């Protein structure tokens, strides 16, 4: 079973619409959850992080966490063409070596159509 | 504040040769991580330094990979001898003290082994 799963997409939404990106994870003990945005050929850039159940809003972005369902999502309101990128879900998962490893999903490619 | 810097940005070497990648973390960040993305796969954890000590190296693929962080500042990752399957993008990331702080990524080194 993969540790962090995302739909690879591509996900296409029209400009101005809400884009919804989803992620599930396998480790029930995980406490920290992150969304990164990666443009082609660039480094992952932190968008949001969330530690508690519920919603966390930052501008046009809302992260949602449901630990009981092991599910985390990212909503992008009023999507813009500049939001077109690959969105990576990352979860801190306890490793056998006694520390936490930030574990990534494969990413969801988002295309916002003008 | 300067971000995480990596050198070189690209490297093309032949199978059997040696390559050394360098990472300069954000000043003051005790945590330094190496990750790798092989084409078509998710970003995978390689290892984690806390200052100069290896906290977790469970992601290192084999003993052809050697990472060092002498003095707890910059880090190097040496691949010797390189194999074809080592091709990919190697990312370095850093974060302040603690395990839940978001990681800041460098732009990566694209390694091609021919």
PDB file of C-alpha atoms in Angstrom, chain A residues 12-78:
ATOM      1  CA  UNK A  12      -8.497  20.783 -15.678  1.00  0.00           C
ATOM      2  CA  UNK A  13     -10.643  23.609 -14.352  1.00  0.00           C
ATOM      3  CA  UNK A  14     -11.807  26.831 -15.998  1.00  0.00           C
ATOM      4  CA  UNK A  15     -10.409  30.136 -14.792  1.00  0.00           C
ATOM      5  CA  UNK A  16     -12.340  31.412 -11.778  1.00  0.00           C
ATOM      6  CA  UNK A  17     -13.554  27.974 -10.711  1.00  0.00           C
ATOM      7  CA  UNK A  18     -12.653  26.055  -7.553  1.00  0.00           C
ATOM      8  CA  UNK A  19      -9.957  23.416  -7.929  1.00  0.00           C
ATOM      9  CA  UNK A  20     -10.134  20.523  -5.465  1.00  0.00           C
ATOM     10  CA  UNK A  21      -7.073  18.375  -4.875  1.00  0.00           C
ATOM     11  CA  UNK A  22      -7.234  15.268  -2.727  1.00  0.00           C
ATOM     12  CA  UNK A  23      -4.772  13.086  -0.857  1.00  0.00           C
ATOM     13  CA  UNK A  24      -4.969  10.022   1.375  1.00  0.00           C
ATOM     14  CA  UNK A  25      -2.257   8.640   3.626  1.00  0.00           C
ATOM     15  CA  UNK A  26      -1.629   5.336   5.340  1.00  0.00           C
ATOM     16  CA  UNK A  27       0.019   6.189   8.700  1.00  0.00           C
ATOM     17  CA  UNK A  28      -2.635   6.903  11.344  1.00  0.00           C
ATOM     18  CA  UNK A  29       0.046   8.390  13.578  1.00  0.00           C
ATOM     19  CA  UNK A  30       0.903  11.198  11.163  1.00  0.00           C
ATOM     20  CA  UNK A  31       0.522  14.658  12.651  1.00  0.00           C
ATOM     21  CA  UNK A  32       1.836  17.069  10.028  1.00  0.00           C
ATOM     22  CA  UNK A  33       0.530  17.606   6.514  1.00  0.00           C
ATOM     23  CA  UNK A  34       1.820  19.839   3.768  1.00  0.00           C
ATOM     24  CA  UNK A  35       0.893  20.971   0.290  1.00  0.00           C
ATOM     25  CA  UNK A  36       3.651  21.981  -2.093  1.00  0.00           C
ATOM     26  CA  UNK A  37       3.350  23.484  -5.553  1.00  0.00           C
ATOM     27  CA  UNK A  38       5.925  22.609  -8.179  1.00  0.00           C
ATOM     28  CA  UNK A  39       6.275  24.334 -11.516  1.00  0.00           C
ATOM     29  CA  UNK A  40       8.021  22.382 -14.242  1.00  0.00           C
ATOM     30  CA  UNK A  41      11.774  22.309 -13.651  1.00  0.00           C
ATOM     31  CA  UNK A  42      11.501  24.195 -10.366  1.00  0.00           C
ATOM     32  CA  UNK A  43      11.735  23.262  -6.704  1.00  0.00           C
ATOM     33  CA  UNK A  44       8.701  22.365  -4.587  1.00  0.00           C
ATOM     34  CA  UNK A  45       7.284  25.502  -2.979  1.00  0.00           C
ATOM     35  CA  UNK A  46       5.319  25.311   0.278  1.00  0.00           C
ATOM     36  CA  UNK A  47       1.693  26.429  -0.115  1.00  0.00           C
ATOM     37  CA  UNK A  48       0.000  25.307   3.092  1.00  0.00           C
ATOM     38  CA  UNK A  49       0.575  23.187   6.149  1.00  0.00           C
ATOM     39  CA  UNK A  50      -2.030  21.842   8.550  1.00  0.00           C
ATOM     40  CA  UNK A  51      -1.718  19.976  11.814  1.00  0.00           C
ATOM     41  CA  UNK A  52      -5.278  19.874  13.233  1.00  0.00           C
ATOM     42  CA  UNK A  53      -8.536  18.445  11.986  1.00  0.00           C
ATOM     43  CA  UNK A  54     -10.734  20.894  10.124  1.00  0.00           C
ATOM     44  CA  UNK A  55     -10.086  23.708   7.689  1.00  0.00           C
ATOM     45  CA  UNK A  56      -7.242  26.175   7.433  1.00  0.00           C
ATOM     46  CA  UNK A  57      -7.571  29.126   5.089  1.00  0.00           C
ATOM     47  CA  UNK A  58      -4.855  31.318   3.584  1.00  0.00           C
ATOM     48  CA  UNK A  59      -5.997  33.670   0.869  1.00  0.00           C
ATOM     49  CA  UNK A  60      -7.436  31.656  -2.010  1.00  0.00           C
ATOM     50  CA  UNK A  61      -6.188  28.392  -0.528  1.00  0.00           C
ATOM     51  CA  UNK A  62      -7.959  26.175   2.009  1.00  0.00           C
ATOM     52  CA  UNK A  63      -6.463  22.996   3.419  1.00  0.00           C
ATOM     53  CA  UNK A  64      -8.817  20.454   4.928  1.00  0.00           C
ATOM     54  CA  UNK A  65      -7.765  17.604   7.219  1.00  0.00           C
ATOM     55  CA  UNK A  66      -9.746  14.610   8.430  1.00  0.00           C
ATOM     56  CA  UNK A  67      -7.492  12.346  10.475  1.00  0.00           C
ATOM     57  CA  UNK A  68     -10.226   9.759  11.079  1.00  0.00           C
ATOM     58  CA  UNK A  69     -10.545   9.252   7.326  1.00  0.00           C
ATOM     59  CA  UNK A  70      -6.806   9.792   6.746  1.00  0.00           C
ATOM     60  CA  UNK A  71      -7.651  12.383   4.157  1.00  0.00           C
ATOM     61  CA  UNK A  72      -6.269  15.809   3.390  1.00  0.00           C
ATOM     62  CA  UNK A  73      -7.360  18.155   0.614  1.00  0.00           C
ATOM     63  CA  UNK A  74      -6.494  21.501  -0.906  1.00  0.00           C
ATOM     64  CA  UNK A  75      -9.077  23.853  -2.359  1.00  0.00           C
ATOM     65  CA  UNK A  76      -8.040  26.698  -4.636  1.00  0.00           C
ATOM     66  CA  UNK A  77     -10.729  29.339  -5.080  1.00  0.00           C
ATOM     67  CA  UNK A  78     -10.914  31.668  -8.069  1.00  0.00           C
TER      68      UNK A  78
END
